[in-house]
Every structure is written in structure tokens, then in C-alpha cells.
mmCIF file of C-alpha atoms in Angstrom:
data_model
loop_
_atom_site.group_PDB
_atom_site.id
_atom_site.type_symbol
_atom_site.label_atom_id
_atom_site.label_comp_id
_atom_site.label_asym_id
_atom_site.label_seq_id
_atom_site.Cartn_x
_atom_site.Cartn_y
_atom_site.Cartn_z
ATOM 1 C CA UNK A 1 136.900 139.420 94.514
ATOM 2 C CA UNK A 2 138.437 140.004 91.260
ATOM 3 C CA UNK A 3 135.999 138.476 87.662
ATOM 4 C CA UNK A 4 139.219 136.148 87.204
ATOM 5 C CA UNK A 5 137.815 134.131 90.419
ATOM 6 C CA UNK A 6 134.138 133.738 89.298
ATOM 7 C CA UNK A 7 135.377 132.551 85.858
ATOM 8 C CA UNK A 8 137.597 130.039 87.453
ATOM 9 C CA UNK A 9 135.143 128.964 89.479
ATOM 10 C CA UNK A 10 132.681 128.645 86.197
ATOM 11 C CA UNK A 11 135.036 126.840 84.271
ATOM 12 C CA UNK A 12 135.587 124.281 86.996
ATOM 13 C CA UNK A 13 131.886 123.575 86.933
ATOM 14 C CA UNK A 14 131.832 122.819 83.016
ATOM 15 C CA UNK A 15 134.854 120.363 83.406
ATOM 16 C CA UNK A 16 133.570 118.673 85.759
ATOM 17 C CA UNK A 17 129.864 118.458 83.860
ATOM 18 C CA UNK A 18 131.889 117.197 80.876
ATOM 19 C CA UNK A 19 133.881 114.939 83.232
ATOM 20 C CA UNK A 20 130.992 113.535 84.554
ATOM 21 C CA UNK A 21 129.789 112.766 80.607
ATOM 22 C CA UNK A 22 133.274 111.146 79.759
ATOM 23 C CA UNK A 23 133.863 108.977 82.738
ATOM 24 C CA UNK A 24 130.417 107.524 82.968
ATOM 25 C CA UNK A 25 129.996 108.636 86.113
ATOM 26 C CA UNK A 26 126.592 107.320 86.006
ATOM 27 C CA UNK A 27 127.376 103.847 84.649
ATOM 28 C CA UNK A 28 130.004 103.723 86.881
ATOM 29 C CA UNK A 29 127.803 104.209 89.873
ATOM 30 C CA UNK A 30 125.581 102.070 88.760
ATOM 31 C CA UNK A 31 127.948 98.740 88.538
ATOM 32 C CA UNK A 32 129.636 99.890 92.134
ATOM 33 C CA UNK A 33 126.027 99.389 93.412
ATOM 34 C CA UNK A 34 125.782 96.177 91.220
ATOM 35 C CA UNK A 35 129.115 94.396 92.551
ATOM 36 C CA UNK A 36 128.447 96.039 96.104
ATOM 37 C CA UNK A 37 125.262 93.811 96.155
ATOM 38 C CA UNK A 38 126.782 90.642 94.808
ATOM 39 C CA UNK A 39 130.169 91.420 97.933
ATOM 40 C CA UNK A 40 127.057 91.302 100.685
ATOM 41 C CA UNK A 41 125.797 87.885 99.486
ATOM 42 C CA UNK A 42 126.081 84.898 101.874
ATOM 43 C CA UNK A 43 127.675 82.852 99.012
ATOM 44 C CA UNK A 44 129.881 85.420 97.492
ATOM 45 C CA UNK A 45 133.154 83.793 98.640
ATOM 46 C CA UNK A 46 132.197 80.146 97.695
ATOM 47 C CA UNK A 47 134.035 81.338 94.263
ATOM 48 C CA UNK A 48 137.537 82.396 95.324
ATOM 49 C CA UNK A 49 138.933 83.379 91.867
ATOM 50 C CA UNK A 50 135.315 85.330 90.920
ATOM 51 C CA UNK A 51 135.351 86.961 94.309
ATOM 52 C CA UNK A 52 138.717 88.302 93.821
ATOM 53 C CA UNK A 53 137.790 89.460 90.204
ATOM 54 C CA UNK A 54 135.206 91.781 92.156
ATOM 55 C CA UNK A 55 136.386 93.308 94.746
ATOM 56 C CA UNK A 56 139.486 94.044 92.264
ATOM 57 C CA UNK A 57 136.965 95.611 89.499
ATOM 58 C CA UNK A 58 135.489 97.558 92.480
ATOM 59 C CA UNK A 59 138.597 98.868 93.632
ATOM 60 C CA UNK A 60 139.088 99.979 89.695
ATOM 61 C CA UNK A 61 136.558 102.008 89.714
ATOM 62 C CA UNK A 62 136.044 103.807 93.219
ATOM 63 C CA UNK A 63 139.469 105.171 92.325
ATOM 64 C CA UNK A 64 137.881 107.188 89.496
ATOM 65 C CA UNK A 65 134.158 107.959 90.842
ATOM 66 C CA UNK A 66 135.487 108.853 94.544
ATOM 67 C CA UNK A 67 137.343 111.774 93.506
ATOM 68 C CA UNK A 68 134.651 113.005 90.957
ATOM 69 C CA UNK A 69 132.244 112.376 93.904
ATOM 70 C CA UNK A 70 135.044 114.607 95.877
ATOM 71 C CA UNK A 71 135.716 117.102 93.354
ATOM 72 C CA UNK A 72 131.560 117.910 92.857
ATOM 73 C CA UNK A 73 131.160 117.926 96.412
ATOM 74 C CA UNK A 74 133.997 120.667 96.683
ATOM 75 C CA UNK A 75 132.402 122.667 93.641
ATOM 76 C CA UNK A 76 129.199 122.774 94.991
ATOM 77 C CA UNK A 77 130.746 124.080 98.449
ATOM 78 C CA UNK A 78 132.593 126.227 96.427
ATOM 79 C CA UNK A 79 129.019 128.206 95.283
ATOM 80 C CA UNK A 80 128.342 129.204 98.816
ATOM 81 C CA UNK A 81 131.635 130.211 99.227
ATOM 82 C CA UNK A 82 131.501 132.497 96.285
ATOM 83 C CA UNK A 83 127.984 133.869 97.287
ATOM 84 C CA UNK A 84 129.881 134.688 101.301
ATOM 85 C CA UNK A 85 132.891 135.687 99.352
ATOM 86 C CA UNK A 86 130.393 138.513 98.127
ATOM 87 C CA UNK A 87 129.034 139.906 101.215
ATOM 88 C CA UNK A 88 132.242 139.358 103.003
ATOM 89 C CA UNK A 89 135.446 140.278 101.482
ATOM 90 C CA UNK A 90 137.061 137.909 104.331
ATOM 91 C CA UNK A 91 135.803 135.002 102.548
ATOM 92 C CA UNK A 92 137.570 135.802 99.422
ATOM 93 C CA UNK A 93 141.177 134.686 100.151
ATOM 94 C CA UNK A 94 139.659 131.343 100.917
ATOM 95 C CA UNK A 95 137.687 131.218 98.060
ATOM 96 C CA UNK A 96 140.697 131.397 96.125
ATOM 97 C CA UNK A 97 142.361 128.333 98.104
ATOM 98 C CA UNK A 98 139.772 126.494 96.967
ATOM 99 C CA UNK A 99 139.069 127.144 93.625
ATOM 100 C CA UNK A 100 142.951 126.706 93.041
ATOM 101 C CA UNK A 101 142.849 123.044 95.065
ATOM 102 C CA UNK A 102 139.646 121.565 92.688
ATOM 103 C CA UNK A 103 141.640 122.901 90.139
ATOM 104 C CA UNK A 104 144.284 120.729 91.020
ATOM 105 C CA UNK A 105 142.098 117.743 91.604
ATOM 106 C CA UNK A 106 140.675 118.452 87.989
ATOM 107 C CA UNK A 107 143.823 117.472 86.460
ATOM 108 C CA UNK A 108 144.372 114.253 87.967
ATOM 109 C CA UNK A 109 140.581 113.765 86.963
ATOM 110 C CA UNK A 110 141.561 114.186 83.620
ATOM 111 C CA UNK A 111 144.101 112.110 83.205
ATOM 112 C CA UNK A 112 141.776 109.395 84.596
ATOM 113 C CA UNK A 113 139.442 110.175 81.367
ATOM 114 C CA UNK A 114 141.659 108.918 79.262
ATOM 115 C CA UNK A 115 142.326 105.285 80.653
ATOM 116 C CA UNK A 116 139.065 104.566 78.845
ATOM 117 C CA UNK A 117 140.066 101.524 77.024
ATOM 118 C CA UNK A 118 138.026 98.240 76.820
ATOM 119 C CA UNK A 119 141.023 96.810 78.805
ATOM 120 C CA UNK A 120 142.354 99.669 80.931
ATOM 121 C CA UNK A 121 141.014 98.254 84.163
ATOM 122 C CA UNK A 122 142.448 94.786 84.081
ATOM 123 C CA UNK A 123 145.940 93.279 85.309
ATOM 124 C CA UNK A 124 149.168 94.016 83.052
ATOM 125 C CA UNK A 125 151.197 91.050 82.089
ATOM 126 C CA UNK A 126 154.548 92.427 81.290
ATOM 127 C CA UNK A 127 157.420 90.640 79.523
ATOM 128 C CA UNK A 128 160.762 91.431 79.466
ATOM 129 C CA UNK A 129 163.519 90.281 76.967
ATOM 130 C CA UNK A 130 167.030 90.369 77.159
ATOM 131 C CA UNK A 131 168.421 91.438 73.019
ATOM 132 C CA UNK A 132 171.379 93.442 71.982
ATOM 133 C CA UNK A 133 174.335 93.913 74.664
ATOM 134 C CA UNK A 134 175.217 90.525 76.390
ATOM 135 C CA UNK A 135 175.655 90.322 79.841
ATOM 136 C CA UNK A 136 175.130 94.007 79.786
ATOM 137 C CA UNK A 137 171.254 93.533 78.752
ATOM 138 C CA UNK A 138 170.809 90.668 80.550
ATOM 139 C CA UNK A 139 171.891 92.967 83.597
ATOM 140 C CA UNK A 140 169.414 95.457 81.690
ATOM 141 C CA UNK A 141 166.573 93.358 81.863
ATOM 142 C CA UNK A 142 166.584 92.570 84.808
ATOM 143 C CA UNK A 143 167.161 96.003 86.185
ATOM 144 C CA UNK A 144 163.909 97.015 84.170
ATOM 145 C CA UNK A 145 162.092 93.590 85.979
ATOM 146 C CA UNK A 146 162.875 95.162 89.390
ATOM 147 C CA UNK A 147 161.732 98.989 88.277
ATOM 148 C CA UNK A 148 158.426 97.744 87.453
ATOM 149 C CA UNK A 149 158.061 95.483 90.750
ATOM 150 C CA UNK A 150 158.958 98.707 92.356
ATOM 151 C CA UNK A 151 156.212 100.894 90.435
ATOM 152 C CA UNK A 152 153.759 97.987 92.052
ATOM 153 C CA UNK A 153 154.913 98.322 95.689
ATOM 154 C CA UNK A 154 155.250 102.400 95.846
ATOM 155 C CA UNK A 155 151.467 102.084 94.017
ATOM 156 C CA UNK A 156 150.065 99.078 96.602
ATOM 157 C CA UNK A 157 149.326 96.736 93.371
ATOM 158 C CA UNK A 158 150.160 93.642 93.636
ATOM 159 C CA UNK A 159 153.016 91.516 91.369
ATOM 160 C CA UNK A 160 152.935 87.798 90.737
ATOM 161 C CA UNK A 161 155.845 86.243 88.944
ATOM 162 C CA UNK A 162 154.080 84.117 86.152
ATOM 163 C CA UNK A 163 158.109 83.618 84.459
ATOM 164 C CA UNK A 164 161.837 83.799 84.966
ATOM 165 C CA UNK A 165 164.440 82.379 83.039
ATOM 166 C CA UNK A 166 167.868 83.311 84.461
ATOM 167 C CA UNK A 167 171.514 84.117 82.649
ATOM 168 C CA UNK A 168 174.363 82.073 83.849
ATOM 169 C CA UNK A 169 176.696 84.974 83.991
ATOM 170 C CA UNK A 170 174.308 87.434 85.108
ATOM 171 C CA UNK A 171 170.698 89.041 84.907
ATOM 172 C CA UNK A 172 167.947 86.948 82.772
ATOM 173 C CA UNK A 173 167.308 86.287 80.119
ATOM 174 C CA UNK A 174 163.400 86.819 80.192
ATOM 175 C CA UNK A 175 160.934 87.187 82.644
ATOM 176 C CA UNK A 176 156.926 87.741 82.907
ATOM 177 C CA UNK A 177 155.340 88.971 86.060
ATOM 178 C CA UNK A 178 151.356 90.348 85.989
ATOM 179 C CA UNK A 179 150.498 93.598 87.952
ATOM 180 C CA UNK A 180 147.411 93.693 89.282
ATOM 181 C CA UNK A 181 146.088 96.776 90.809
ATOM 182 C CA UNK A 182 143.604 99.932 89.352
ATOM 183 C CA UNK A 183 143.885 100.786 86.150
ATOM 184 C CA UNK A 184 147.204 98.554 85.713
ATOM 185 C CA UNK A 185 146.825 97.558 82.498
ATOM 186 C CA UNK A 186 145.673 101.454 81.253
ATOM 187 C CA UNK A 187 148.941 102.888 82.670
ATOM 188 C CA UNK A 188 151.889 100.469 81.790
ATOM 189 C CA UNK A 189 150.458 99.684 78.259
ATOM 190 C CA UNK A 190 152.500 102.228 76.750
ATOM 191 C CA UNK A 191 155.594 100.817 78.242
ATOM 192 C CA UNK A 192 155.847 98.733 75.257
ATOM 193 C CA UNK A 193 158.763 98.669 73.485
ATOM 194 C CA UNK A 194 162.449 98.751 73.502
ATOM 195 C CA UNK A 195 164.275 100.159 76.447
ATOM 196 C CA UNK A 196 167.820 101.251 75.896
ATOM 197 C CA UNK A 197 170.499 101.729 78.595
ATOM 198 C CA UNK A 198 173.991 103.847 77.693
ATOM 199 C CA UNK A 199 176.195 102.885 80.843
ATOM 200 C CA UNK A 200 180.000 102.185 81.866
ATOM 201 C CA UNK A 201 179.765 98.549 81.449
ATOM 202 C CA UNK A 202 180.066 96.593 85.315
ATOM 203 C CA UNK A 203 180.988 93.642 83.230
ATOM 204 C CA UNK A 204 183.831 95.214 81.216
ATOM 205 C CA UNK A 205 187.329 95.046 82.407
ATOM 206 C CA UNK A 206 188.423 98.243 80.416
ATOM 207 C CA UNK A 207 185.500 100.478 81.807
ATOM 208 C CA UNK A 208 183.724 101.026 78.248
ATOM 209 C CA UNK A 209 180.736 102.490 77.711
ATOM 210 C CA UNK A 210 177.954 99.919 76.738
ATOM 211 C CA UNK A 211 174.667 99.956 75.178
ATOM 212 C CA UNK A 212 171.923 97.249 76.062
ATOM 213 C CA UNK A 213 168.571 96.761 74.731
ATOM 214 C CA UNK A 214 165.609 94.915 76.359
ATOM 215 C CA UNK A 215 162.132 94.467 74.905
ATOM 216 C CA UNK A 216 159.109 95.448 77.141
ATOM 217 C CA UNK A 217 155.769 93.898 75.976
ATOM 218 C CA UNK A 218 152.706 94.572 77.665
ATOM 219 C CA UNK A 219 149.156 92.428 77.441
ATOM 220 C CA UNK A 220 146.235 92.984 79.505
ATOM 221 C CA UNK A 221 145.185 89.894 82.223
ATOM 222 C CA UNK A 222 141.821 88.703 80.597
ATOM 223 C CA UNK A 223 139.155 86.994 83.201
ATOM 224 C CA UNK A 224 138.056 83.618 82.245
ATOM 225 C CA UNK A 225 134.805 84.864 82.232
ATOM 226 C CA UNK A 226 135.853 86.866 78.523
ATOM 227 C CA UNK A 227 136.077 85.347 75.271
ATOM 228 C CA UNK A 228 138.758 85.685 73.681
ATOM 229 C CA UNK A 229 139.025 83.498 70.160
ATOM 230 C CA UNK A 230 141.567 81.311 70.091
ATOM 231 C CA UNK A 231 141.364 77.475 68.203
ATOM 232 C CA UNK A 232 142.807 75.207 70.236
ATOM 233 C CA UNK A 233 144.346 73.321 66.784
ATOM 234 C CA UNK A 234 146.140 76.602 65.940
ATOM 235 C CA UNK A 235 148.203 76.292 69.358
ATOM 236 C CA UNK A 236 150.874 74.020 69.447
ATOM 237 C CA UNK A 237 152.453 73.056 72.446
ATOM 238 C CA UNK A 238 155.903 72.316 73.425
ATOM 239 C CA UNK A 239 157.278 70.695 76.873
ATOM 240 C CA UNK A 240 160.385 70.636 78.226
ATOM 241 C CA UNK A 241 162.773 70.811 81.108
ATOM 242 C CA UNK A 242 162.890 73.662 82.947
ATOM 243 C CA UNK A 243 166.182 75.451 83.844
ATOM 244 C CA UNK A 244 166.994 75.697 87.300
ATOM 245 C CA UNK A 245 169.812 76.161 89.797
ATOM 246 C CA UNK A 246 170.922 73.003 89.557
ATOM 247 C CA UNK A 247 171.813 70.064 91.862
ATOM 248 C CA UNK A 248 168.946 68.699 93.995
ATOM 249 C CA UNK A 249 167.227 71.247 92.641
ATOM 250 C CA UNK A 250 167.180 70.449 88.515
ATOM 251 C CA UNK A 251 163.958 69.548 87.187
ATOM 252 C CA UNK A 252 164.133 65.779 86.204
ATOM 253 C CA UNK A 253 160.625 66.291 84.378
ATOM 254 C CA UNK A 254 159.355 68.114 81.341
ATOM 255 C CA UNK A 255 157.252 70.500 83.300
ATOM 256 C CA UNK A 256 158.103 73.931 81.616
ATOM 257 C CA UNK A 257 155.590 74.884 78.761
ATOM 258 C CA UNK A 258 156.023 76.560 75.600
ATOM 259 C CA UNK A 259 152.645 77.947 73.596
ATOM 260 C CA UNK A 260 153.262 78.835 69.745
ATOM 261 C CA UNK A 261 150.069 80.412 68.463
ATOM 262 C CA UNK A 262 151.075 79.804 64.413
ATOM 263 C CA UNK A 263 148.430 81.905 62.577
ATOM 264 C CA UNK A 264 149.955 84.749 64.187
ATOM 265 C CA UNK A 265 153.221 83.143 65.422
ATOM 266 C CA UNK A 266 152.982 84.217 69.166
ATOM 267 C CA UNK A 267 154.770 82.477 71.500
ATOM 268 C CA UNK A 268 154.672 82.007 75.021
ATOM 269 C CA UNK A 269 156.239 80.021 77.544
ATOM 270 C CA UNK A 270 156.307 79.088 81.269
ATOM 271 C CA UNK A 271 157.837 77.164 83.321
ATOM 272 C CA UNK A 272 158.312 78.683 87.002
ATOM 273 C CA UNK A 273 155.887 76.245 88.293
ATOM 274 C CA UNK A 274 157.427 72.515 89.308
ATOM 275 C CA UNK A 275 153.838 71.348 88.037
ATOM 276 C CA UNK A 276 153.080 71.154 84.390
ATOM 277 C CA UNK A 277 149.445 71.733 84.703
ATOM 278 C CA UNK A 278 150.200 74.439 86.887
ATOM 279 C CA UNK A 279 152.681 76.027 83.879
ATOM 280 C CA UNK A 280 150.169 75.381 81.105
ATOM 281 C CA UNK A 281 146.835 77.255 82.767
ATOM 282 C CA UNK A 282 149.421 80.371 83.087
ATOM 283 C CA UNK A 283 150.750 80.106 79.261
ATOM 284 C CA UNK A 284 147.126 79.955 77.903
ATOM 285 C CA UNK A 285 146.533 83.388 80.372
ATOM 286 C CA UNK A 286 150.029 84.846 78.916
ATOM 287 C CA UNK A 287 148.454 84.196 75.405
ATOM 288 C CA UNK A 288 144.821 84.658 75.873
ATOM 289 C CA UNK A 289 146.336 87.862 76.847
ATOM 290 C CA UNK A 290 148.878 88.822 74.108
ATOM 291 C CA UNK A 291 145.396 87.681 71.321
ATOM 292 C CA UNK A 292 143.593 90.426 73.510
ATOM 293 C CA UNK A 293 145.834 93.112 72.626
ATOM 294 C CA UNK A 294 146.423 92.319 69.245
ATOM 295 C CA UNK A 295 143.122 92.763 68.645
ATOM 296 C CA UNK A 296 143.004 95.865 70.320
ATOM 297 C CA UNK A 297 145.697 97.370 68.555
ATOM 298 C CA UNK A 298 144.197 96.276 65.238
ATOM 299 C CA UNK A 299 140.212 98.181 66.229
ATOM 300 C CA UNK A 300 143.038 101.319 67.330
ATOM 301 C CA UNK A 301 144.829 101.220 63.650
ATOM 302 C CA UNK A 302 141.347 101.027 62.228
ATOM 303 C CA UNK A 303 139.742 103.829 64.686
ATOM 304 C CA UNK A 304 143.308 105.802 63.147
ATOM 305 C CA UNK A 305 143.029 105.097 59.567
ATOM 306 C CA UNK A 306 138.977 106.395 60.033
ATOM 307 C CA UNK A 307 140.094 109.591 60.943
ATOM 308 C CA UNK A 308 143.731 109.636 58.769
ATOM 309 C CA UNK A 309 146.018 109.831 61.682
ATOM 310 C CA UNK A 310 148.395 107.431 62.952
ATOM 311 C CA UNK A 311 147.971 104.782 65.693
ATOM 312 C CA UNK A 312 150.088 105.829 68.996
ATOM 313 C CA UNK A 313 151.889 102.477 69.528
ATOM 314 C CA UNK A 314 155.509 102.032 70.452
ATOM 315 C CA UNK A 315 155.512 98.277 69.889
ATOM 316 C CA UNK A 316 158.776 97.298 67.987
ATOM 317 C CA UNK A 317 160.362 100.579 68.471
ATOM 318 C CA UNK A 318 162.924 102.040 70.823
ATOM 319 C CA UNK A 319 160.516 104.179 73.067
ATOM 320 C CA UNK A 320 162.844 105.454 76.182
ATOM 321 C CA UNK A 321 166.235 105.557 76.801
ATOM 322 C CA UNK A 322 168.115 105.625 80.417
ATOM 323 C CA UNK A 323 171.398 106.989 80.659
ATOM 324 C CA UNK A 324 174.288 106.647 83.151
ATOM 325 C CA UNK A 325 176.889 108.180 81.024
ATOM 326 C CA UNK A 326 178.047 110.929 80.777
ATOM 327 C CA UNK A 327 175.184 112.455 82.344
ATOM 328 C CA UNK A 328 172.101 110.911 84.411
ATOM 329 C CA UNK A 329 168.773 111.366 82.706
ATOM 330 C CA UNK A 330 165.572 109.349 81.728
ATOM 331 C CA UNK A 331 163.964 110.364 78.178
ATOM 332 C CA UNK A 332 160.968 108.887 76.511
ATOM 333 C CA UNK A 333 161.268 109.437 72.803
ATOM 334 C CA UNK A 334 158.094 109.781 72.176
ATOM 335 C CA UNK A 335 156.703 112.420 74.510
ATOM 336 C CA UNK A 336 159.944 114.277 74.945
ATOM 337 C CA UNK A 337 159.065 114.081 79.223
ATOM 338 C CA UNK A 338 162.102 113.517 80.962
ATOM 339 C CA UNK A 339 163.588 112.683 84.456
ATOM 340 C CA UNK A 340 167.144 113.843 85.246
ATOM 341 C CA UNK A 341 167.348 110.846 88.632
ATOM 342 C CA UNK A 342 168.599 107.724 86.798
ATOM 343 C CA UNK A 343 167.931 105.885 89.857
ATOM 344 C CA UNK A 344 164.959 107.285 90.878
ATOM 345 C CA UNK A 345 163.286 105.882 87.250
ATOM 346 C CA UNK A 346 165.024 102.753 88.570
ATOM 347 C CA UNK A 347 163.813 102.687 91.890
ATOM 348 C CA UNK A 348 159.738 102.683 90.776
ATOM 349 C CA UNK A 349 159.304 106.412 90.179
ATOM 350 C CA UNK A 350 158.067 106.423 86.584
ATOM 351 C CA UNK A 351 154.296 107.992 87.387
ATOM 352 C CA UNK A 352 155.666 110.927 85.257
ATOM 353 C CA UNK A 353 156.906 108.750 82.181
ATOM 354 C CA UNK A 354 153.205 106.698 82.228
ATOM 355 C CA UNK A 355 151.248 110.315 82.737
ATOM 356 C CA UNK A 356 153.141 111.729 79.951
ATOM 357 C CA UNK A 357 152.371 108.847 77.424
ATOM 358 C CA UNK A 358 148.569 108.787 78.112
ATOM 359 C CA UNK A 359 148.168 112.246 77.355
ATOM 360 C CA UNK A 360 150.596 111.882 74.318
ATOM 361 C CA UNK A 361 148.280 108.696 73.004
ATOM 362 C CA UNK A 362 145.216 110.958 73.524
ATOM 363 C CA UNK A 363 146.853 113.470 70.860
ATOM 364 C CA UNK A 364 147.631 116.285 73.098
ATOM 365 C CA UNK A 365 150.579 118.293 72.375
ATOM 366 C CA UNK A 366 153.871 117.329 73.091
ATOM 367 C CA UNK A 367 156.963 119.132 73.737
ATOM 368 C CA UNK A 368 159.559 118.558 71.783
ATOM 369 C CA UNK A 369 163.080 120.114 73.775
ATOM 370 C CA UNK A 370 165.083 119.522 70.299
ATOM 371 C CA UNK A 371 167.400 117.005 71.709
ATOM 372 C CA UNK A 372 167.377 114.438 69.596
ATOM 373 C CA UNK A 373 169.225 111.204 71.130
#
């Protein structure tokens, strides 16, 4: 078998060893074995909430230590392959299967290594605003509410609908909904941003082309069980009649809630509950959550101004854009990836787009195909 092979073979070895080293493989092991032992206890589901909160952070991180468990089982198969490979030239051919699959696994392993932020395991809340366009991003926004429902479902996480506040003509004109599932908050955190659409307008009469914006803003779900600083006299809070479909169904009481955090000027709202109380506990979440990632976006611009490069946000910026005319394509302006199935990108399939933007956040090269749009 040719040296090309063995070096292969060696250099799968070292990535995992330095895998192993940047995924705390041991740590990680450790607090499976921790959680597995609180799952077996007789009282463990006395605590609905906090048993859900474990099984969900165990989930999180078998998804990362099974396949490094895989991938060093395969390399270490892979040594007596190599040493049969060398009496027996049969053994070579699938030798080189092999080294070629772990190299395969490798990258997926990789891109695990770098959802290794303080909040990468939890839940993503994700809210969606209708701005420029009219009807057209209302229709937007809504489209981009069902694309991310779809991500969940294709991915088995799960979606809960925290927020909805419907257009009269058509679309909405916000909604929040939290995804729960591994690493959700680690992969749709870069889907921050503004999302534009270029499209022959359903809504126009004379079949113009339209462009619609809608604001994506992602938070991570923080457990109870985490601080997170917030004084109560900083929050104001604002009730008020929900909007609903009307008839026997209006709300006669002020049971939709509205959170402005004023130091900061945050605000949140909720109101998809009938029950106020009900509204309220998921506002406080929505902005324990959105005071979570400010402050992790403030120890990122500090970790970027340490070593004098720039902070890898798209927050307040136009990050993708989804066309329908003239041509069908999905392009993320910051990482150049694109997708040339509109409705594909639509439809949930946007793994490529949230790949592309980890690696691009942990400074590895981008492509850049010179088409500037």
C-alpha cells in the first residue's frame, strides 16, 4: 500500500488526539456519567421542568462524544487493518475504504468543535420582524417563521410558539418561537440579522418585482437554574389586549405582556397565552434571554479587540438574501456559501447556510465568488 495511506492514516490519529483536547472529551464523559446517575434516581421525575433540562443537556452532548467515541473506535481498528494490509495486499483496498470514511466522520467532528460557546447547547429563541416591504414582508416573515419550523422537524428538535402577532392583509407582523434540540442555540445564532427577499410581488396587481426585509434575532433559552442580572426596577411592564381573530374569540382582558428593559432599551412582548401570568413567565424567558446574549456578544467584542480583529456578528446587518427573480438562488453575504433551490432553503434545508457560518465565525477562509449583490 502506497506511503500516501499510512500518512492518512497518521494524520487521522493526531486530529482526533487534538479533537479529543478541544471537545473535552473527558469532561464531557464525565457529566454524561453525572446526569446518567441523577436519570436512574427514584425521585428524578418529581421535578418535571429539571428533568426535562437533563435528559435535554444529555442528548446535547452524546451527539458530540458518540461519534468521537465512534470515530476512535474506527481508528484504532484501522491500526490492525494497516498492520494486515502489510502482510496481505488484499487488505489494502479496504484499508483505504476506511481511512477515507473516518476521514469523513472527522469533518463533521470538526465542525462540532466549534459550537463551543458558553451557550451553544441551550434552546434558540428566535424572533422574527416584519420591516421594509408591506404586505410583501409581512408575507416574508412569515415565510422565514415556517423555514425555521421546518429546519426543527427535518432535525427532530422540537418548536414551541412563545409569540405571534398576525397582519390583517397577510403574513405577521412578528413572531417568536424557541427551538429546542442539540446544539440549537450554537447553530441558528448566526442567523441573526436581516433577511432580504427579491420576488414578483403575489400582492401586486402589475406583477412588479418587490423587495422585503425581515429581521431575524436570535437569544439563547437560559434555565432558571442560571443567573442572569437583571433589576427588576429597570423592567417596566406594559399590559394590554391581545389581538386576535375576532368575534367570540377577542380578548376582553389585558392579558398580552410587553417587557421594556430601559438601561438597555430591550423590549419584549407576549401575548399568545389567554392567561396573563402565563404571558409574563415567557416575556421574562424572552428577555432573560436577549440580556444573555448581549452579554455574550460584549465578552466576544472584547475576546476581538484582545487580539485586534473584528467580532463575527451579523446583528443589524443584511446577512442573506433569497431570490425568486430573475433567477433562484440563496446567498449568505457573509460567507459567500450559496444554494441555487429557492425552495429548498424554504422548505428547512439550510444545514449548509448554518455549517458555512460557524466555520466563517471561527476565522477560516472564506470564498469569495466576486458576485457582489
Amino acid at each position: 500500500m502506497d506511503k500516501e495511506w499510512y500518512d492518512r492514516a497518521e494524520a487521522i490519529r493526531e486530529a482526533l488526539v487534538q479533537l479529543r483536547d478541544s471537545l473535552d472529551y473527558a469532561g464531557k464523559k464525565q457529566r454524561i456519567a453525572a446526569l446518567e446517575d441523577r436519570q436512574s434516581a427514584v425521585d428524578f421525575w418529581n421535578d418535571q421542568e429539571q428533568a426535562q433540562a437533563v435528559i435535554a443537556e444529555l442528548k446535547g452532548l452524546n451527539t458530540v462524544v458518540g461519534p468521537l467515541d465512534s470515530a476512535l473506535k474506527a481508528a484504532g481498528d484501522l491500526d490492525a487493518l494497516l498492520e494486515m494490509a502489510e502482510e496481505d495486499e488484499a487488505f489494502a483496498a479496504e484499508a483505504q475504504v476506511e481511512i477515507a470514511r473516518i476521514e469523513g466522520r472527522l469533518d463533521g467532528l470538526k465542525l462540532s468543535a466549534l459550537l463551543n460557546g458558553p451557550n451553544d447547547a441551550a434552546g434558540a429563541i428566535i424572533t422574527i420582524n416584519a420591516r421594509d416591504g408591506g404586505t410583501d414582508a409581512n408575507d416574508w416573515a412569515e415565510m422565514l417563521l415556517r423555514m425555521y419550523l421546518q429546519w426543527a422537524g427535518k432535525n427532530e428538535y422540537t418548536a414551541e410558539l412563545l409569540d405571534r402577532s398576525d397582519n390583517e392583509e397577510a403574513g405577521i407582523n412578528n413572531a417568536t418561537v424557541v427551538i429546542r434540540g442539540p446544539m440549537a442555540y450554537g447553530y441558528l445564532r448566526g442567523e441573526t440579522g436581516i433577511h432580504r427577499l427579491v420576488r414578483i410581488s403575489p400582492f401586486n396587481s402589475e406583477g412588479k418585482r418587490q423587495t422585503s426585509f425581515a429581521a431575524v434575532d436570535v437569544s439563547p433559552e437560559i434555565a432558571d437554574s442560571v443567573e442572569v442580572e437583571i433589576d427588576e426596577a429597570d423592567v417596566r411592564t406594559d399590559t394590554y389586549r391581545a389581538s386576535g381573530a375576532g368575534g367570540q374569540h377577542v380578548n376582553k382582558t389585558d392579558s398580552a405582556v410587553r417587557l421594556t428593559h430601559e438601561p438597555t432599551g430591550i423590549v419584549v412582548t407576549c401575548q399568545n397565552e389567554r392567561s396573563q401570568h402565563k404571558n409574563r413567565a415567557s416575556a421574562w424567558k424572552m428577555l432573560r434571554a436577549r440580556i444573555a446574549r448581549l452579554e455574550e456578544e460584549k465578552r466576544e467584542q472584547e475576546e476581538a479587540a484582545k487580539h485586534n480583529t473584528q467580532a463575527k456578528t451579523g446583528f443589524g446587518s443584511q446577512i442573506r438574501n433569497y431570490f425568486l427573480h430573475p433567477d433562484q438562488r440563496v446567498k449568505d453575504t457573509r460567507t459567500k456559501y450559496q444554494q441555487g433551490n429557492f425552495h429548498a432553503a424554504l422548505d428547512g434545508d439550510i444545514q449548509g447556510f448554518l455549517d458555512a457560518v460557524l466555520r466563517w465565525r471561527a476565522g477560516q477562509p472564506v470564498e469569495d465568488d466576486g458576485d457582489d449583490d
